[in-house]
Coordinates of C-alpha atoms and ligand atoms in Angstrom, one line a residue:
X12 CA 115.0 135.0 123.1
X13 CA 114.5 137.2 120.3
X14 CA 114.9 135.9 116.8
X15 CA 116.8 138.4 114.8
X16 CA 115.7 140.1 111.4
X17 CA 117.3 141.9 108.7
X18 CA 115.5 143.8 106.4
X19 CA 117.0 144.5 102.9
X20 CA 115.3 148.5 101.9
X21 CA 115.8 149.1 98.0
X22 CA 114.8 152.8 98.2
X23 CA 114.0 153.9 95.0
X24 CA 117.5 152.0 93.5
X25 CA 117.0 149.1 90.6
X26 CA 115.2 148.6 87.5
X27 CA 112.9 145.4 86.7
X28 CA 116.1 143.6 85.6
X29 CA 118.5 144.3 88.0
X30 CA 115.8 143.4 90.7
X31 CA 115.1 140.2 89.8
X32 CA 118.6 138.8 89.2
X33 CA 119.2 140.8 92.8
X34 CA 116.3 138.6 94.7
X35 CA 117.5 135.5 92.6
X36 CA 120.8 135.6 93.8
X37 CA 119.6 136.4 97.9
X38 CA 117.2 133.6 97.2
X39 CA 119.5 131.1 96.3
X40 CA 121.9 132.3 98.8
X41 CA 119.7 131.8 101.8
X42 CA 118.2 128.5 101.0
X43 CA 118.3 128.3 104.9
X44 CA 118.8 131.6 107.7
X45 CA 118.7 131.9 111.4
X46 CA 117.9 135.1 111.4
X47 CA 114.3 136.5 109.3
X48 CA 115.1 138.4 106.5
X49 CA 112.9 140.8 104.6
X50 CA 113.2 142.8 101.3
X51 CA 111.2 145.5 100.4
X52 CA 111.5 147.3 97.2
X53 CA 110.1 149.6 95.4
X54 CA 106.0 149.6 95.1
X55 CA 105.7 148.6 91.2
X56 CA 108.5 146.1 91.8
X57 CA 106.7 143.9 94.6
X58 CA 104.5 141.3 92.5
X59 CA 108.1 140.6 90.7
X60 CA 110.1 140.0 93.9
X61 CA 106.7 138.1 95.4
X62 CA 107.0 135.6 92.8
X63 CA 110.7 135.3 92.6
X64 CA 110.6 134.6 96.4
X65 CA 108.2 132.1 96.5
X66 CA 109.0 128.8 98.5
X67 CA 112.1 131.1 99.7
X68 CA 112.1 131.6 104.1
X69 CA 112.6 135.9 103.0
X70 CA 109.6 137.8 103.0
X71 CA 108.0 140.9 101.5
X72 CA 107.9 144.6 102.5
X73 CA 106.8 148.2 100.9
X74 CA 108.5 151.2 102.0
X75 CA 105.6 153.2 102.5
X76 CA 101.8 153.5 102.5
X77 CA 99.1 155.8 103.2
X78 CA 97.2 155.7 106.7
X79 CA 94.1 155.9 104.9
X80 CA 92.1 152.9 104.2
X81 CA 91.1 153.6 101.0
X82 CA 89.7 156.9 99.1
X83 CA 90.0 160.1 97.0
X84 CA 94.4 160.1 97.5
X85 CA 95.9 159.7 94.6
X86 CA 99.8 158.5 94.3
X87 CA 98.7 156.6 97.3
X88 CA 98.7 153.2 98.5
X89 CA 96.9 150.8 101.1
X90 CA 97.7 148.4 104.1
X91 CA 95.0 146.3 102.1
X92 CA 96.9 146.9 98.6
X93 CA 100.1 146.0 100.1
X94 CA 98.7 142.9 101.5
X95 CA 97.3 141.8 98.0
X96 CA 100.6 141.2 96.7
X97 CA 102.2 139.2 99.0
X98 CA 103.8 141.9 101.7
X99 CA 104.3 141.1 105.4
X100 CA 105.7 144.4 106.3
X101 CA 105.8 147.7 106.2
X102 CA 108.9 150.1 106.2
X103 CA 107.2 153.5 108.2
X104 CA 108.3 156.8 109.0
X105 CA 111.9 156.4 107.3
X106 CA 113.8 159.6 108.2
X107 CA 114.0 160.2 104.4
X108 CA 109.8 160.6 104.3
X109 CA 110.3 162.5 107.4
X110 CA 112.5 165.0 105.5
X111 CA 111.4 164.7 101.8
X112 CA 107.6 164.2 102.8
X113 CA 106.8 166.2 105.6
X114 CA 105.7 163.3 107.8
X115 CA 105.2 164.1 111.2
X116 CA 105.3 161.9 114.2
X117 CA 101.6 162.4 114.4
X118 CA 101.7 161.2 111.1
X119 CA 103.7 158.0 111.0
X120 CA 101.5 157.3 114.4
X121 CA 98.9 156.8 112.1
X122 CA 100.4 154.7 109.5
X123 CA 101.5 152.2 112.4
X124 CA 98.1 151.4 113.5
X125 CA 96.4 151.4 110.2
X126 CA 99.4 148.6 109.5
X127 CA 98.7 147.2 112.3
X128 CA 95.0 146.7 112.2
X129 CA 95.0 145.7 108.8
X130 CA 97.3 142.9 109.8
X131 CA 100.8 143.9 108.8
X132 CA 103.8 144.5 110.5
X133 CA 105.2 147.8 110.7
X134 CA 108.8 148.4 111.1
X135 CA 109.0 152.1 112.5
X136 CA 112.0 154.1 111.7
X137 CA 113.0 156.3 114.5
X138 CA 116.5 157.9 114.6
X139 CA 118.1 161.5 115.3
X140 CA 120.0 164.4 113.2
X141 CA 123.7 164.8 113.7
X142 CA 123.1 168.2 115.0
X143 CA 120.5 166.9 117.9
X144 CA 123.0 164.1 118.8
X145 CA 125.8 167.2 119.3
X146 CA 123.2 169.0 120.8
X147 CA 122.7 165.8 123.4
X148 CA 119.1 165.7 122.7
X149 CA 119.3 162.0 121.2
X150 CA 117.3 160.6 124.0
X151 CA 114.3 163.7 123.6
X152 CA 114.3 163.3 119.7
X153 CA 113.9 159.3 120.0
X154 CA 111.6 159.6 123.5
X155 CA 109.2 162.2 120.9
X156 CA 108.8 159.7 118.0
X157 CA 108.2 156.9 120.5
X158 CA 105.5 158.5 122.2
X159 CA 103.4 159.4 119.4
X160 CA 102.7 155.6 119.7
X161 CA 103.4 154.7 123.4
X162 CA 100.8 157.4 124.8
X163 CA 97.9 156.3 123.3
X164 CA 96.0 153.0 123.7
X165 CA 95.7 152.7 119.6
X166 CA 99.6 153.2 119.1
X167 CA 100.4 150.6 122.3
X168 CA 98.5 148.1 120.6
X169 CA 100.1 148.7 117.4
X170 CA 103.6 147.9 118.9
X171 CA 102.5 144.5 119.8
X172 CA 102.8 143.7 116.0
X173 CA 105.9 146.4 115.3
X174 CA 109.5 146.2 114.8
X175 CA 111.4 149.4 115.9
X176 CA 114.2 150.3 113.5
X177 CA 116.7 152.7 115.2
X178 CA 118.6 154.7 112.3
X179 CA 120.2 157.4 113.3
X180 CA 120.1 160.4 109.9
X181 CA 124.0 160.5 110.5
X182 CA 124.8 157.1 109.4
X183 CA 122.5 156.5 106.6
X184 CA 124.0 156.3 103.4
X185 CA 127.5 158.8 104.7
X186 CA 129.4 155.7 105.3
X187 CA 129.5 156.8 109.2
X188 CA 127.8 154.0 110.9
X189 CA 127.3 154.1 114.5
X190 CA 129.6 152.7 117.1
X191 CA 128.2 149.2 118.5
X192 CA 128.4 150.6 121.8
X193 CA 126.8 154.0 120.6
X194 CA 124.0 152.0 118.7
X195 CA 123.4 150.0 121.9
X196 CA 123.2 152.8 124.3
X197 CA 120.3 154.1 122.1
X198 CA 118.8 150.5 121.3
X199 CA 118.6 150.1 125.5
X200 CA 116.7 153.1 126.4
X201 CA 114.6 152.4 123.3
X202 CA 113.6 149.5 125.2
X203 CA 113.7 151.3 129.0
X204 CA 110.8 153.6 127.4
X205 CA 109.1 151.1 126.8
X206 CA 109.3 149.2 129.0
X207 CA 107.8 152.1 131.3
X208 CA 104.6 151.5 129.6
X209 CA 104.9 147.7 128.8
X210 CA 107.4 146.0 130.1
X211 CA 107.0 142.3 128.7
X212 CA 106.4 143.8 124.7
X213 CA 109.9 145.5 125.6
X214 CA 111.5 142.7 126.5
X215 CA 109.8 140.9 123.2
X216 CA 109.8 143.7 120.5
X217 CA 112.4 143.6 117.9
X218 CA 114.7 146.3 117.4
X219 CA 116.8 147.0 114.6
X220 CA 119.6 149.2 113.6
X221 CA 120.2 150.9 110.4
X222 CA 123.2 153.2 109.4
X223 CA 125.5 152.4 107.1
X224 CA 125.7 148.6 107.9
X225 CA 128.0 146.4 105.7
X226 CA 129.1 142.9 105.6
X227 CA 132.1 143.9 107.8
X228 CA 130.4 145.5 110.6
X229 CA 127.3 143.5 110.8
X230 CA 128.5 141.2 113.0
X231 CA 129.9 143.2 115.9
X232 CA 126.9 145.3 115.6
X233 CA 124.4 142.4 116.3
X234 CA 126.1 141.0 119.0
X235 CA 125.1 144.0 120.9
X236 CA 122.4 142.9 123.4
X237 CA 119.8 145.4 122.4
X238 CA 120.4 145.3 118.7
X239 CA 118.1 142.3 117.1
X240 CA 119.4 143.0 113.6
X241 CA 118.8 145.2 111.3
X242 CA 117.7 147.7 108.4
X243 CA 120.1 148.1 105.3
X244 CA 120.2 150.4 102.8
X245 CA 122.8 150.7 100.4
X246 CA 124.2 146.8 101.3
X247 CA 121.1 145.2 100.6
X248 CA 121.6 146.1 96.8
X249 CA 124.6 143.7 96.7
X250 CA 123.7 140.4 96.9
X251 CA 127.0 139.4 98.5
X252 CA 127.1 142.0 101.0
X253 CA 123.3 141.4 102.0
X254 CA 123.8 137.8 102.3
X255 CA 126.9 138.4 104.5
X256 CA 125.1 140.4 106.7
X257 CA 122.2 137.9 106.9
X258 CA 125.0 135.5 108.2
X259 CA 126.1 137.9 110.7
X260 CA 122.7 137.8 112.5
X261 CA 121.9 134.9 114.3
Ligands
LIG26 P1 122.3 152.7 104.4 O1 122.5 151.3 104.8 O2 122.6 152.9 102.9 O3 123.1 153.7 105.3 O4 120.8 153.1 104.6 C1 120.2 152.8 105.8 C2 118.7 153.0 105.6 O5 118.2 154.1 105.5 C3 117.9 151.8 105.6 O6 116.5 152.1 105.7

């Protein structure tokens, strides 16, 4: 049995007031969840949410970091950083540093296993355009971005600590969310690919989806069998609507 996880992704939305009475409120309203529940806001906001979380079950995420270990790059931050303050994961290769940032597969490959190695737990965003799902290439586009980790022995080990987050580009933020039985159709060949290279850390891994989901499709969304949860956006700025959604996934 997989235990199920939503993760609540800020973007770059909130200031350091409306942040804190945000994770005050999803603290107090999940004194107790069945599912695990993450929130990851922006970098400079992270020691604040830390210490309003503490003795809460939610834990901490960043959105980003660099796959260096340390150096000449400025702007950027570490797996080690990240650590320092409190974060258990890591948010990786979001479709909107894919577009805005030029990060390539190859790239988000990279941050994976540095997350990985340094001991945190990437949740990797894979997920196609609307034009490649009319095109029918969903299954190439999501087979590409899976490979970058599945064909080498660095990126294989990497998904042994990894959550997969399926968002298609389509449904983020546009109010278009994915059909439960479109989501799962992607969520179970997610998990057939990998299954091809490892077939007990598919039945294991964690896969989440992330589109437009809202306190009134959560539910029929995570009782897909593939779908373990999953990645919000725009919801997880309302503490109602994120808690709502927490309930949903059990
Ligand atoms: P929305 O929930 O706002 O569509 O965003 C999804 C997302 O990009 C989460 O990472």
């Amino acid at each position: 049995m997989r235990k199920s996880l939503v993760a609540g992704n800020w973007k770059m939305n909130c200031n350091a007031a409306d942040g804190e009475a945000l994770v005050s409120a999803i603290k107090v309203g999940l004194k107790s969840s069945v599912a695990d529940v993450v929130l990851c806001p922006p970098f400079v906001y992270l020691p604040m949410v830390e210490r309003v979380l503490r003795g809460s079950p939610v834990s901490l995420g960043a959105q980003n970091m660099s796959q260096h270990v340390g150096g000449a790059y400025t702007g950027e931050l570490s797996a080690g950083m990240l650590l320092d303050v409190g974060c258990k994961y890591v948010i990786l290769g979001h479709s909107e540093r894919r577009a805005q940032c030029g990060e390539s597969d190859a790239i988000v490959a990279e941050k994976v296993v540095a997350a990985s190695k340094a001991g945190l737990l990437p949740i990797l965003c894979i997920g196609e355009l609307l034009a490649e799902r009319e095109q029918g290439t969903t299954e190439a586009v999501i087979s590409c971005q899976l490979d970058a980790l599945l064909s080498s022995e660095a990126g294989l080990a990497a998904l042994q600590s990894a959550v997969i987050a399926y968002e298609p580009v389509w449904a983020i933020g546009t109010g278009m969310t994915a059909t439960p039985e479109q989501a799962q159709s992607v969520h179970a060949f997610i998990r057939q690919r990998i299954a091809m290279k490892d077939p007990s850390l598919a039945a294991r891994i964690q896969l989440l989806y992330g589109g437009s989901v809202k306190g009134g499709n959560a539910e029929e969304l995570f009782a897909q069998v593939d779908i373990d949860g999953g990645l919000i956006g725009g919801a997880s700025l309302d503490a109602e609507e994120f808690l709502t959604i927490c309930r949903a996934a059990t």
